Short mmCIF file of C-alpha atoms and ligand atoms in Angstrom, two decimals:
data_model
loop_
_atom_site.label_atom_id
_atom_site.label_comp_id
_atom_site.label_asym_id
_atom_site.label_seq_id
_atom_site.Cartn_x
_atom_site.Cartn_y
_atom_site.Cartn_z
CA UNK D 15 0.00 0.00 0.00
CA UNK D 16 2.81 2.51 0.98
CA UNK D 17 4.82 1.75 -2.75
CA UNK D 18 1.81 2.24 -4.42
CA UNK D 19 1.01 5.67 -2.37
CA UNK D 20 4.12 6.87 -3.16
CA UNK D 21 3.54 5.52 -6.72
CA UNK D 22 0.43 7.85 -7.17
CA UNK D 23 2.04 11.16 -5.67
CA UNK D 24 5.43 10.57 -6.89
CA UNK D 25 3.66 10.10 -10.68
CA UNK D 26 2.11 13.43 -10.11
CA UNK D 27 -1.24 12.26 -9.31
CA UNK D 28 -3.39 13.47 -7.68
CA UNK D 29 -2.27 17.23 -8.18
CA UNK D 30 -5.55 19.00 -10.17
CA UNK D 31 -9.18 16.93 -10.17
CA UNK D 32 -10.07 13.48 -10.52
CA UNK D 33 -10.61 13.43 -14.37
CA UNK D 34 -6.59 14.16 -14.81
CA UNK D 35 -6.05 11.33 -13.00
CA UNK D 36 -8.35 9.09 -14.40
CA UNK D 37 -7.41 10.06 -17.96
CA UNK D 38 -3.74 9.56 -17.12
CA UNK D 39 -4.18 6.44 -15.62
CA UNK D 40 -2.56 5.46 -19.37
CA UNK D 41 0.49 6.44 -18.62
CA UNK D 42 3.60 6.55 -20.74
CA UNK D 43 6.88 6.88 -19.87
CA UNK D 44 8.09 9.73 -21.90
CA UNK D 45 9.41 6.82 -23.86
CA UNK D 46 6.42 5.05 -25.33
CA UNK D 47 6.04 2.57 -22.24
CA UNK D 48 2.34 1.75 -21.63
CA UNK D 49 1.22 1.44 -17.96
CA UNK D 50 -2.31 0.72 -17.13
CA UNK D 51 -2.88 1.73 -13.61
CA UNK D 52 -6.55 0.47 -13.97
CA UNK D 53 -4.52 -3.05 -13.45
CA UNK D 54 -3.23 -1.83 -10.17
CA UNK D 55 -5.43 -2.45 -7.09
CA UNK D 56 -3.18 -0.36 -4.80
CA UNK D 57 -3.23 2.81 -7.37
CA UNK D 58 -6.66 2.11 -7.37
CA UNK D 59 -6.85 2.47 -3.59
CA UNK D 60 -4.89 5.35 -3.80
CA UNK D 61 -6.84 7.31 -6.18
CA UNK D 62 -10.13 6.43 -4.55
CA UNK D 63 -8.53 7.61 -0.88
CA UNK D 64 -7.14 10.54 -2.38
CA UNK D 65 -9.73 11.79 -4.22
CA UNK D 66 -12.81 10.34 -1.33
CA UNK D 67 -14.39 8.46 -3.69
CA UNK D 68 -16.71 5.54 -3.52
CA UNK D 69 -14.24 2.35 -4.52
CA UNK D 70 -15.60 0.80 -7.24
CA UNK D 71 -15.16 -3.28 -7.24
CA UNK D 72 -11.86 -4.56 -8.98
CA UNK D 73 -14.39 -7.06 -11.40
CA UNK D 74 -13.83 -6.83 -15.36
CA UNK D 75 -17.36 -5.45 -16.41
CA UNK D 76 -16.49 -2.29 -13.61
CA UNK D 77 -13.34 -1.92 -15.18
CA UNK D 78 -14.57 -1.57 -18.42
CA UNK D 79 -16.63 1.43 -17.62
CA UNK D 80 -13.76 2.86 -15.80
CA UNK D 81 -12.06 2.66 -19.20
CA UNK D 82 -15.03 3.69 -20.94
CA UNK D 83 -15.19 6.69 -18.87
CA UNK D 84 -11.31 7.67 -19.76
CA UNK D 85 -11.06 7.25 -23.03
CA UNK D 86 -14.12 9.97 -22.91
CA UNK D 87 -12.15 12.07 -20.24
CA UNK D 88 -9.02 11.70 -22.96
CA UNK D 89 -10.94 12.76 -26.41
CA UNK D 90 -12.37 15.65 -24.20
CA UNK D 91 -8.82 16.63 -22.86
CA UNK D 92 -7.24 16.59 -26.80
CA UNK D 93 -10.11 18.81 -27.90
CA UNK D 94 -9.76 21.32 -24.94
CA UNK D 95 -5.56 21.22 -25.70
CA UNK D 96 -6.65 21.91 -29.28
CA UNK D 97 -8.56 25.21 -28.14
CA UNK D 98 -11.74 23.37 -29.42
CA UNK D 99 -15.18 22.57 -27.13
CA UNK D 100 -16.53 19.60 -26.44
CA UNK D 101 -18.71 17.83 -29.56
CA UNK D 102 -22.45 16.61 -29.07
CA UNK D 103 -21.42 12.86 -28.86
CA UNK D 104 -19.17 13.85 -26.15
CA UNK D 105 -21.55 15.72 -24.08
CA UNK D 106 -24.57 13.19 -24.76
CA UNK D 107 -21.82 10.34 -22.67
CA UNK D 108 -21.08 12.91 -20.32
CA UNK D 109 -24.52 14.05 -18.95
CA UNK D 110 -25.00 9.86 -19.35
CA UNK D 111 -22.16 9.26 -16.39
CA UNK D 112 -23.40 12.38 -14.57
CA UNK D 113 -26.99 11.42 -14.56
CA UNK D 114 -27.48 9.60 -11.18
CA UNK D 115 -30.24 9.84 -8.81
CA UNK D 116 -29.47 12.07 -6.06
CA UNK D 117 -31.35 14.55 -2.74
CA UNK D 118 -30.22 17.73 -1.74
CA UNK D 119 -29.41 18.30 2.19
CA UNK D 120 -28.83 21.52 3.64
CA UNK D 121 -25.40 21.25 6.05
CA UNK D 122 -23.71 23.68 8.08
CA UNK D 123 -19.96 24.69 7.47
CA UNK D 124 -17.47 27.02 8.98
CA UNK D 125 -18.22 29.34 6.14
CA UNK D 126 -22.24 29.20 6.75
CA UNK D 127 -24.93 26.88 5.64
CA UNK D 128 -24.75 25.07 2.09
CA UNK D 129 -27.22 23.04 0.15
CA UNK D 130 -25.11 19.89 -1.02
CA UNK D 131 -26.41 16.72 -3.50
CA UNK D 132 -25.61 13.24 -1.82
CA UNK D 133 -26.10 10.32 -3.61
CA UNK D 134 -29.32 8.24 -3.25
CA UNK D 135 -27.05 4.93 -3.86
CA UNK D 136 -23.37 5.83 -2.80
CA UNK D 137 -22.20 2.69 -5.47
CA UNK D 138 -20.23 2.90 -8.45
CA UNK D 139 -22.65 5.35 -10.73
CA UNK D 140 -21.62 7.86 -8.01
CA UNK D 141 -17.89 7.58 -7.91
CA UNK D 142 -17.94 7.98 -11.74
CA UNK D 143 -20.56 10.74 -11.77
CA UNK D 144 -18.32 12.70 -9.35
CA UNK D 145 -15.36 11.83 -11.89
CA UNK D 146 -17.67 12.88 -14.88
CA UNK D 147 -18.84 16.12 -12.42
CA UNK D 148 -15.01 17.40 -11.97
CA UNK D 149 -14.72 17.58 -16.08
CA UNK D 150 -17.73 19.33 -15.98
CA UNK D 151 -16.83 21.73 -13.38
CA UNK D 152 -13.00 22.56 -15.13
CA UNK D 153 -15.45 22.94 -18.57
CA UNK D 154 -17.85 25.57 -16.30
CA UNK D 155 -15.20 27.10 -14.77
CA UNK D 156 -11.98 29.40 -16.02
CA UNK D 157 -9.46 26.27 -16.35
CA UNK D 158 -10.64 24.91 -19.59
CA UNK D 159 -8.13 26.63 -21.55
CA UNK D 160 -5.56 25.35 -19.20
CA UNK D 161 -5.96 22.14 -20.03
CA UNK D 162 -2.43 20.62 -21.98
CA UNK D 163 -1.39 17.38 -22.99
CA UNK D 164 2.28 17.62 -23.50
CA UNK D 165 4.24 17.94 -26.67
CA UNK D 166 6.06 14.45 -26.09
CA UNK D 167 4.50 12.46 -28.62
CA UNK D 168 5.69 9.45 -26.13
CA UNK D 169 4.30 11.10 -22.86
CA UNK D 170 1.34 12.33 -23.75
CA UNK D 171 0.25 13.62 -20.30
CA UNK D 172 -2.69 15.25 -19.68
CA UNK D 173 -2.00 18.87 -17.32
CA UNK D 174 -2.79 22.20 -15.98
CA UNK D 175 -1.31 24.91 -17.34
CA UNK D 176 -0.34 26.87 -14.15
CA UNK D 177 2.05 30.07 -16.17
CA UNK D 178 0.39 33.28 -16.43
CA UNK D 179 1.05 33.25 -20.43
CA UNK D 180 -0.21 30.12 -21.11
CA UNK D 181 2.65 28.39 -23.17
CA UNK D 182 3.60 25.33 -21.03
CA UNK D 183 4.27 22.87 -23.71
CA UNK D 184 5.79 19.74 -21.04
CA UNK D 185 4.21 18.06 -18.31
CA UNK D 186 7.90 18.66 -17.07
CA UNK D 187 10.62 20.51 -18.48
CA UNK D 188 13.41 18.51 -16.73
CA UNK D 189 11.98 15.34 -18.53
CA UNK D 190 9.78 15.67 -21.64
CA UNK D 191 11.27 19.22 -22.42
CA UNK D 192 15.20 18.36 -21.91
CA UNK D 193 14.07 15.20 -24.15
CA UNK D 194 13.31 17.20 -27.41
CA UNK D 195 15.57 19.89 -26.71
CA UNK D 196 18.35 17.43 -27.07
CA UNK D 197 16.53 16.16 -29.83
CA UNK D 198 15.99 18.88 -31.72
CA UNK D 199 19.52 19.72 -31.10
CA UNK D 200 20.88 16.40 -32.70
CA UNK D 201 18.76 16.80 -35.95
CA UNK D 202 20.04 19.81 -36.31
CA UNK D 203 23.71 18.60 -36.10
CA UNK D 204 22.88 16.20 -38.40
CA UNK D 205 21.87 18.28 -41.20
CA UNK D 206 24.47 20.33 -40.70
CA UNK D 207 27.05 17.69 -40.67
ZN1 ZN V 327 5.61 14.66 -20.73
#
């Protein structure tokens, strides 16, 4: 449990909402290595506990939506990088996930009284309507155009573009960045050479 904690924060999970996370749970390795953290109970655990979601059961046909629900979260991220909104087909799936049967309570917080939705079933159709709710609140909200997935054709990570210009083309300049610097460098020799 501790590797895979460690795993998840040290990956850079964890960092924005729980659609990054979910989406990037595809990771590559900067160098085209696949990793499917949907495989991983304890990144599982770690994302649920993280996040204070619902777990939903580690069976095949649970997976699948999982999956279902990231490859949607990963076509939504590309069009946002691309500056583009969402499509119809898009939006239909995502109002499908977020469509769950829920009450509204009235609760009491430090910072005064608040109407909130709970769940009428806390089971899976929550945990991925609250995964489906945080794309829709980053698509309501001022972060949309924030949304990158970096230049490393081999990385592919999806991020928040925290500089004040905008122009953040690596999930991490150290890594992906340094990468095609050096490789932009080396073409270069060559066709000079
Ligand atoms: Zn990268």
């Amino acid at each position: 449990m501790k590797a895979a904690h460690n795993i998840f924060y040290a990956h850079g999970f964890g960092n924005v909402a729980p659609w990054f996370d979910l989406a990037n749970s595809e990771e590559w390795d900067g160098f085209g290595k696949r990793t499917d953290h949907l495989n991983d109970r304890e990144w599982l655990a770690a994302f649920w506990k993280h996040w204070k979601l619902a777990p939903i059961s580690f069976d095949s046909p649970s997976r699948r939506r999982l999956q279902d629900l990231r490859e949607l979260l990963r076509r939504a991220a590309q069009k946002l990088a691309a500056g583009h909104s969402l499509g119809t087909g898009e939006i239909t799936k995502l109002n499908h996930a977020l469509n769950v049967p829920v009450r509204q309570r009235l609760v009491q917080r430090q910072n005064g009284w608040r109407a909130e939705l709970l769940p009428i079933q806390r089971d899976g159709n929550w945990t991925l309507a609250q995964i489906a709710a945080s794309l829709a609140e980053t698509l309501a909200g001022q972060n949309a155009e924030r949304v990158r997935i970096c230049a490393n054709a081999d990385c592919r990570w999806i991020f928040h573009d925290p500089t004040k210009a905008g122009t953040k083309r690596w999930c991490n300049d150290r890594t992906c960045g340094n990468r095609a610097r050096v490789r932009r460098a080396r073409a270069a020799q060559k066709r000079s050479a």
